[in-house]
Amino acid sequence: MKVIYHCYGGSHSSVTAAAIHLAMLPESQRPTLTSLTEIPYYDGQVSKDHGIIRYMGNDVHGNQIYVLGRRNTAIITQNCLNGIAQLFGITPDELLLVDVMPYVNWMMMVGGYLSRRMGWVRIGRPIVVMGTIISFPKMVGLVQRIRLQVAGKGRPLVSNYEQQYDY
Amino acid sequence: MKLFFYCRTGVHTSLITAAIHLGWLPTHRKVREAELVKIPYFNNIDYQLLGTPIFLGYDQFNNQVYTFGTWSETEVIPKAVDSLLKLHGVNSDQYLLVNTLRMENLLVRLGVKLAVRFKRKRLAEALLLGGLIKAYPTGLDIVRELRQTLEKEAEWV
């Protein structure tokens, strides 16, 4: 199954949620500035990248995790992508779109705007990172629900035993 | 192949160009208001359903014809559709996204705003009809270009 976390710019909340899903960030503790900025695409996408679905990795169940920046059109994007996917025979078991915007706070919005839109990274990044740290527990809750929803819907990974003996 | 005509709402410029392509509207004379109003889904906007593809029928090349609305994100959503279909291994010769925004003029834009934001359906429809009739030749151009592309592809096959 393909899980696409989407938000306004595909740079902060969706990337953080995808990183939690992929266990790039530990769930038990709030992330730090370094751990967040090390995540691929975090505070890295610009306007021309919006609309491009970026691959983040495979989870333990073999589901492929992606991020997408779709600006202010959450419902329209979901209607459109789900509708067109259905027309090409892609079932709801193969695609899940997850809106992360409800977990975005004002600090993430202001920081994201300054860093991504205005290009003032030195001012914007610390603000957006602070906002992400504050919102982190809520995002963990979202990802845990999504993980339960998609568990077992991916292609199973080869177990450690099989990997070890290379059957 | 699936043809997706898109505009801000999926029920105005995209619908008109799709209707021209399907042969529902005249190509050698000016279109009349009554003919536009008769097209299924014309100016029938439901904001909650915006983006959902609307199936209109099959064209002469046996392609399925759809429209969809992108609201303000006229570049981002088609890019996301392209990106999603590539991810799922859908070949680019199985679909075509047709941008109909060239047909949009000030009257159409105003009409759409009035219809969606202020629910002034009658005034909106009057503006829309005026704007769409004025922009009709551009719609004919879009369809002519599309047909040339489709004929070329048919020759290749």
Short mmCIF file of C-alpha atoms in Angstrom, two decimals:
data_model
loop_
_atom_site.label_atom_id
_atom_site.label_comp_id
_atom_site.label_asym_id
_atom_site.label_seq_id
_atom_site.Cartn_x
_atom_site.Cartn_y
_atom_site.Cartn_z
CA MET A 1 0.00 0.00 0.00
CA LYS A 2 1.07 3.56 -0.67
CA VAL A 3 0.52 6.05 2.15
CA ILE A 4 0.79 9.72 1.17
CA TYR A 5 1.04 12.25 3.99
CA HIS A 6 0.10 15.66 2.63
CA CYS A 7 0.19 19.23 3.90
CA TYR A 8 0.57 22.75 2.48
CA GLY A 9 4.18 22.63 1.36
CA GLY A 10 5.27 19.02 1.86
CA SER A 11 8.16 20.32 3.95
CA HIS A 12 7.31 20.16 7.64
CA SER A 13 4.22 18.40 9.05
CA SER A 14 3.89 15.76 6.32
CA VAL A 15 7.63 15.05 6.38
CA THR A 16 7.58 14.78 10.19
CA ALA A 17 4.58 12.42 10.13
CA ALA A 18 6.26 10.27 7.46
CA ALA A 19 9.49 10.21 9.52
CA ILE A 20 7.53 9.08 12.61
CA HIS A 21 5.84 6.38 10.52
CA LEU A 22 9.22 5.18 9.26
CA ALA A 23 10.73 5.23 12.76
CA MET A 24 13.27 7.85 11.70
CA LEU A 25 12.21 9.73 14.84
CA PRO A 26 11.65 8.01 18.20
CA GLU A 27 8.03 8.32 19.34
CA SER A 28 8.81 8.32 23.04
CA GLN A 29 10.65 11.64 23.09
CA ARG A 30 10.28 15.01 21.41
CA PRO A 31 12.69 15.54 18.51
CA THR A 32 15.55 18.02 18.52
CA LEU A 33 16.57 20.62 15.95
CA THR A 34 19.29 18.29 14.63
CA SER A 35 17.08 15.19 14.42
CA LEU A 36 14.42 17.13 12.50
CA THR A 37 16.77 18.84 10.06
CA GLU A 38 18.41 15.49 9.28
CA ILE A 39 15.13 14.11 7.86
CA PRO A 40 15.15 14.17 4.06
CA TYR A 41 13.03 17.03 2.60
CA TYR A 42 12.48 18.64 6.05
CA ASP A 43 12.30 22.42 5.44
CA GLY A 44 13.67 21.66 2.02
CA GLN A 45 10.89 21.91 -0.56
CA VAL A 46 10.03 25.09 -2.41
CA SER A 47 7.04 26.28 -4.41
CA LYS A 48 8.02 24.50 -7.64
CA ASP A 49 8.13 21.16 -5.79
CA HIS A 50 4.46 21.40 -4.81
CA GLY A 51 2.41 18.67 -6.45
CA ILE A 52 5.33 16.22 -6.72
CA ILE A 53 4.87 13.11 -4.59
CA ARG A 54 8.19 12.31 -2.86
CA TYR A 55 9.18 8.85 -1.65
CA MET A 56 10.34 8.69 1.98
CA GLY A 57 10.80 4.95 2.56
CA ASN A 58 9.13 1.60 3.29
CA ASP A 59 7.64 0.85 6.72
CA VAL A 60 8.02 -2.46 8.56
CA HIS A 61 4.93 -3.87 6.85
CA GLY A 62 6.27 -3.04 3.40
CA ASN A 63 3.97 -0.04 2.87
CA GLN A 64 5.53 2.74 0.81
CA ILE A 65 5.46 6.12 2.52
CA TYR A 66 5.36 9.37 0.55
CA VAL A 67 4.89 13.09 1.18
CA LEU A 68 3.07 15.69 -0.92
CA GLY A 69 2.74 19.47 -0.80
CA ARG A 70 -0.64 20.50 -2.21
CA ARG A 71 -1.08 24.06 -0.89
CA ASN A 72 -4.57 24.99 0.34
CA THR A 73 -6.60 22.31 -1.42
CA ALA A 74 -6.81 19.33 0.92
CA ILE A 75 -10.34 18.22 0.05
CA ILE A 76 -9.98 18.94 -3.67
CA THR A 77 -6.66 17.08 -3.86
CA GLN A 78 -8.12 14.10 -2.01
CA ASN A 79 -11.25 14.04 -4.20
CA CYS A 80 -9.19 14.33 -7.35
CA LEU A 81 -6.44 11.81 -6.53
CA ASN A 82 -8.81 9.23 -5.04
CA GLY A 83 -11.25 9.66 -7.94
CA ILE A 84 -8.62 9.33 -10.65
CA ALA A 85 -6.91 6.44 -8.83
CA GLN A 86 -10.23 4.55 -8.81
CA LEU A 87 -10.63 5.10 -12.56
CA PHE A 88 -7.29 3.35 -13.12
CA GLY A 89 -8.26 0.40 -10.93
CA ILE A 90 -6.24 1.51 -7.90
CA THR A 91 -8.30 0.32 -4.92
CA PRO A 92 -8.58 2.04 -1.50
CA ASP A 93 -6.44 -0.84 -0.22
CA GLU A 94 -3.56 0.39 -2.38
CA LEU A 95 -3.67 4.11 -1.63
CA LEU A 96 -4.23 6.17 1.50
CA LEU A 97 -4.05 9.97 1.60
CA VAL A 98 -3.48 11.45 5.05
CA ASP A 99 -4.02 15.16 5.69
CA VAL A 100 -1.56 16.39 8.33
CA MET A 101 -2.65 20.05 8.26
CA PRO A 102 -4.99 19.76 11.30
CA TYR A 103 -1.84 19.14 13.39
CA VAL A 104 -0.05 22.27 12.19
CA ASN A 105 0.16 25.12 14.73
CA TRP A 106 0.69 28.84 14.13
CA MET A 107 4.44 28.58 14.74
CA MET A 108 4.81 26.03 11.97
CA MET A 109 2.77 28.27 9.66
CA VAL A 110 4.77 31.43 10.43
CA GLY A 111 8.14 29.65 10.45
CA GLY A 112 7.32 27.71 7.29
CA TYR A 113 6.23 30.88 5.51
CA LEU A 114 9.40 32.74 6.49
CA SER A 115 11.72 29.87 5.63
CA ARG A 116 10.10 28.50 2.46
CA ARG A 117 8.22 31.41 0.91
CA MET A 118 10.42 34.32 1.94
CA GLY A 119 13.67 32.36 1.93
CA TRP A 120 14.60 33.64 5.42
CA VAL A 121 15.83 30.25 6.59
CA ARG A 122 17.83 31.52 9.60
CA ILE A 123 14.76 33.20 11.07
CA GLY A 124 12.07 30.78 9.88
CA ARG A 125 13.69 27.42 10.59
CA PRO A 126 14.03 27.75 14.39
CA ILE A 127 10.39 28.87 14.59
CA VAL A 128 9.08 26.01 12.44
CA VAL A 129 11.24 23.50 14.35
CA MET A 130 9.85 24.79 17.66
CA GLY A 131 6.31 24.44 16.28
CA THR A 132 7.04 20.89 15.12
CA ILE A 133 8.41 19.95 18.54
CA ILE A 134 5.23 21.29 20.20
CA SER A 135 2.95 19.48 17.75
CA PHE A 136 4.97 16.25 17.82
CA PRO A 137 2.84 14.24 20.31
CA LYS A 138 -0.31 14.91 18.27
CA MET A 139 1.43 13.79 15.09
CA VAL A 140 2.57 10.61 16.86
CA GLY A 141 -1.10 9.92 17.71
CA LEU A 142 -2.09 10.39 14.07
CA VAL A 143 0.67 8.12 12.79
CA GLN A 144 -0.20 5.40 15.32
CA ARG A 145 -3.80 5.41 14.05
CA ILE A 146 -2.61 5.28 10.43
CA ARG A 147 -0.16 2.47 11.21
CA LEU A 148 -2.98 0.39 12.69
CA GLN A 149 -5.12 1.14 9.66
CA VAL A 150 -2.51 0.04 7.12
CA ALA A 151 -0.86 -2.82 9.05
CA GLY A 152 -0.79 -5.91 6.94
CA LYS A 153 -1.74 -4.12 3.73
CA GLY A 154 1.82 -3.85 2.40
CA ARG A 155 3.95 -6.50 0.78
CA PRO A 156 5.43 -8.44 3.72
CA LEU A 157 9.14 -7.93 4.19
CA VAL A 158 11.48 -10.90 4.28
CA SER A 159 11.89 -11.97 7.90
CA ASN A 160 15.26 -11.68 9.61
CA TYR A 161 15.59 -15.46 9.62
CA GLU A 162 15.13 -15.67 5.87
CA GLN A 163 17.47 -12.75 5.29
CA GLN A 164 20.13 -14.40 7.42
CA TYR A 165 20.10 -17.65 5.47
CA ASP A 166 19.35 -16.11 2.08
CA TYR A 167 16.72 -18.65 0.94
CA MET B 1 -7.19 6.40 -23.18
CA LYS B 2 -8.76 8.70 -20.61
CA LEU B 3 -8.98 12.42 -21.34
CA PHE B 4 -9.17 14.75 -18.35
CA PHE B 5 -10.23 18.32 -19.13
CA TYR B 6 -9.57 20.58 -16.17
CA CYS B 7 -10.38 24.11 -15.05
CA ARG B 8 -11.08 25.74 -11.68
CA THR B 9 -14.46 24.08 -11.20
CA GLY B 10 -14.72 21.22 -13.67
CA VAL B 11 -18.14 22.54 -14.75
CA HIS B 12 -17.26 25.61 -16.84
CA THR B 13 -14.40 25.98 -19.35
CA SER B 14 -13.38 22.31 -19.02
CA LEU B 15 -16.98 21.20 -19.49
CA ILE B 16 -17.46 23.42 -22.56
CA THR B 17 -14.26 22.20 -24.25
CA ALA B 18 -15.12 18.59 -23.40
CA ALA B 19 -18.61 19.13 -24.85
CA ILE B 20 -17.08 20.58 -28.05
CA HIS B 21 -14.77 17.56 -28.25
CA LEU B 22 -17.71 15.19 -27.81
CA GLY B 23 -19.61 16.92 -30.62
CA TRP B 24 -22.33 18.31 -28.36
CA LEU B 25 -21.68 21.91 -29.41
CA PRO B 26 -21.32 23.54 -32.85
CA THR B 27 -17.87 24.09 -34.33
CA HIS B 28 -18.78 26.29 -37.33
CA ARG B 29 -20.97 28.94 -35.75
CA LYS B 30 -21.39 30.87 -32.52
CA VAL B 31 -22.78 28.92 -29.61
CA ARG B 32 -26.12 29.95 -28.05
CA GLU B 33 -26.82 30.41 -24.35
CA ALA B 34 -29.51 27.72 -24.45
CA GLU B 35 -27.03 25.21 -25.83
CA LEU B 36 -24.56 25.86 -23.00
CA VAL B 37 -27.17 25.65 -20.25
CA LYS B 38 -28.37 22.29 -21.61
CA ILE B 39 -24.98 20.58 -21.09
CA PRO B 40 -25.16 18.18 -18.12
CA TYR B 41 -23.41 19.51 -14.97
CA PHE B 42 -23.10 23.06 -16.40
CA ASN B 43 -22.55 25.50 -13.48
CA ASN B 44 -23.50 22.73 -11.07
CA ILE B 45 -20.89 23.36 -8.38
CA ASP B 46 -20.64 21.46 -5.13
CA TYR B 47 -17.54 22.70 -3.31
CA GLN B 48 -17.32 19.53 -1.22
CA LEU B 49 -17.12 17.42 -4.38
CA LEU B 50 -14.73 19.72 -6.24
CA GLY B 51 -11.85 17.75 -7.74
CA THR B 52 -13.86 14.57 -8.27
CA PRO B 53 -13.65 13.52 -11.94
CA ILE B 54 -16.96 13.78 -13.84
CA PHE B 55 -17.52 11.25 -16.61
CA LEU B 56 -19.14 12.72 -19.73
CA GLY B 57 -18.90 10.01 -22.35
CA TYR B 58 -16.79 8.45 -25.13
CA ASP B 59 -15.34 10.49 -28.00
CA GLN B 60 -14.95 9.42 -31.66
CA PHE B 61 -11.57 7.81 -30.86
CA ASN B 62 -13.25 5.74 -28.12
CA ASN B 63 -11.48 7.71 -25.37
CA GLN B 64 -13.26 8.24 -22.07
CA VAL B 65 -13.84 11.94 -21.46
CA TYR B 66 -13.80 13.42 -17.95
CA THR B 67 -13.59 16.85 -16.37
CA PHE B 68 -12.34 17.88 -12.96
CA GLY B 69 -11.90 21.09 -10.98
CA THR B 70 -8.67 22.25 -9.38
CA TRP B 71 -9.97 25.48 -7.79
CA SER B 72 -6.98 27.80 -7.24
CA GLU B 73 -4.29 25.16 -7.70
CA THR B 74 -4.33 24.86 -11.44
CA GLU B 75 -0.71 23.71 -11.63
CA VAL B 76 -0.23 21.76 -8.41
CA ILE B 77 -3.17 19.33 -8.73
CA PRO B 78 -2.46 18.21 -12.33
CA LYS B 79 1.19 17.74 -11.28
CA ALA B 80 0.04 15.60 -8.33
CA VAL B 81 -2.22 13.52 -10.63
CA ASP B 82 0.70 12.92 -13.00
CA SER B 83 2.95 12.04 -10.08
CA LEU B 84 0.40 9.61 -8.56
CA LEU B 85 -0.24 7.79 -11.84
CA LYS B 86 3.51 7.43 -12.47
CA LEU B 87 3.91 5.95 -8.97
CA HIS B 88 1.29 3.33 -9.80
CA GLY B 89 2.95 2.47 -13.10
CA VAL B 90 0.23 3.96 -15.32
CA ASN B 91 1.75 4.73 -18.75
CA SER B 92 1.52 8.31 -19.94
CA ASP B 93 -0.21 7.08 -23.13
CA GLN B 94 -3.18 5.90 -21.05
CA TYR B 95 -4.28 9.40 -20.07
CA LEU B 96 -4.08 13.01 -21.16
CA LEU B 97 -4.59 16.11 -19.02
CA VAL B 98 -6.07 18.98 -21.00
CA ASN B 99 -5.65 22.45 -19.53
CA THR B 100 -8.60 24.68 -20.48
CA LEU B 101 -7.67 27.74 -18.44
CA ARG B 102 -6.72 29.60 -21.62
CA MET B 103 -10.47 29.98 -22.13
CA GLU B 104 -11.00 31.72 -18.83
CA ASN B 105 -11.60 35.48 -18.98
CA LEU B 106 -12.60 38.13 -16.45
CA LEU B 107 -16.34 37.43 -16.80
CA VAL B 108 -15.88 33.70 -16.26
CA ARG B 109 -13.63 34.29 -13.25
CA LEU B 110 -16.13 36.70 -11.72
CA GLY B 111 -19.03 34.35 -12.43
CA VAL B 112 -17.24 31.44 -10.74
CA LYS B 113 -16.44 33.57 -7.67
CA LEU B 114 -20.05 34.73 -7.39
CA ALA B 115 -21.44 31.24 -7.79
CA VAL B 116 -19.15 29.60 -5.24
CA ARG B 117 -18.36 32.26 -2.65
CA PHE B 118 -21.58 34.33 -2.65
CA LYS B 119 -24.12 31.77 -3.92
CA ARG B 120 -25.49 34.35 -6.40
CA LYS B 121 -26.45 31.75 -8.97
CA ARG B 122 -28.51 33.90 -11.37
CA LEU B 123 -26.05 36.76 -11.63
CA ALA B 124 -23.18 34.28 -11.80
CA GLU B 125 -24.83 32.38 -14.64
CA ALA B 126 -25.40 35.56 -16.64
CA LEU B 127 -21.72 36.52 -16.31
CA LEU B 128 -20.56 33.00 -17.03
CA LEU B 129 -22.66 32.66 -20.17
CA GLY B 130 -21.42 36.01 -21.47
CA GLY B 131 -17.80 35.10 -20.70
CA LEU B 132 -18.00 31.59 -22.13
CA ILE B 133 -19.64 32.71 -25.38
CA LYS B 134 -16.92 35.34 -25.78
CA ALA B 135 -14.20 32.75 -25.11
CA TYR B 136 -15.80 30.05 -27.27
CA PRO B 137 -13.30 30.42 -30.17
CA THR B 138 -10.47 29.71 -27.72
CA GLY B 139 -12.31 26.52 -26.66
CA LEU B 140 -12.52 25.52 -30.34
CA ASP B 141 -8.75 26.10 -30.66
CA ILE B 142 -8.03 23.89 -27.62
CA VAL B 143 -10.15 21.08 -29.08
CA ARG B 144 -8.54 21.46 -32.53
CA GLU B 145 -5.07 21.13 -30.98
CA LEU B 146 -6.21 18.14 -28.91
CA ARG B 147 -7.66 16.39 -31.95
CA GLN B 148 -4.41 16.89 -33.86
CA THR B 149 -2.53 15.25 -30.98
CA LEU B 150 -5.01 12.35 -30.81
CA GLU B 151 -4.92 11.82 -34.59
CA LYS B 152 -1.11 11.74 -34.53
CA GLU B 153 -1.21 9.16 -31.75
CA ALA B 154 -3.78 7.08 -33.66
CA GLU B 155 -1.46 7.14 -36.71
CA TRP B 156 1.43 5.85 -34.60
CA VAL B 157 -0.69 2.94 -33.36
#
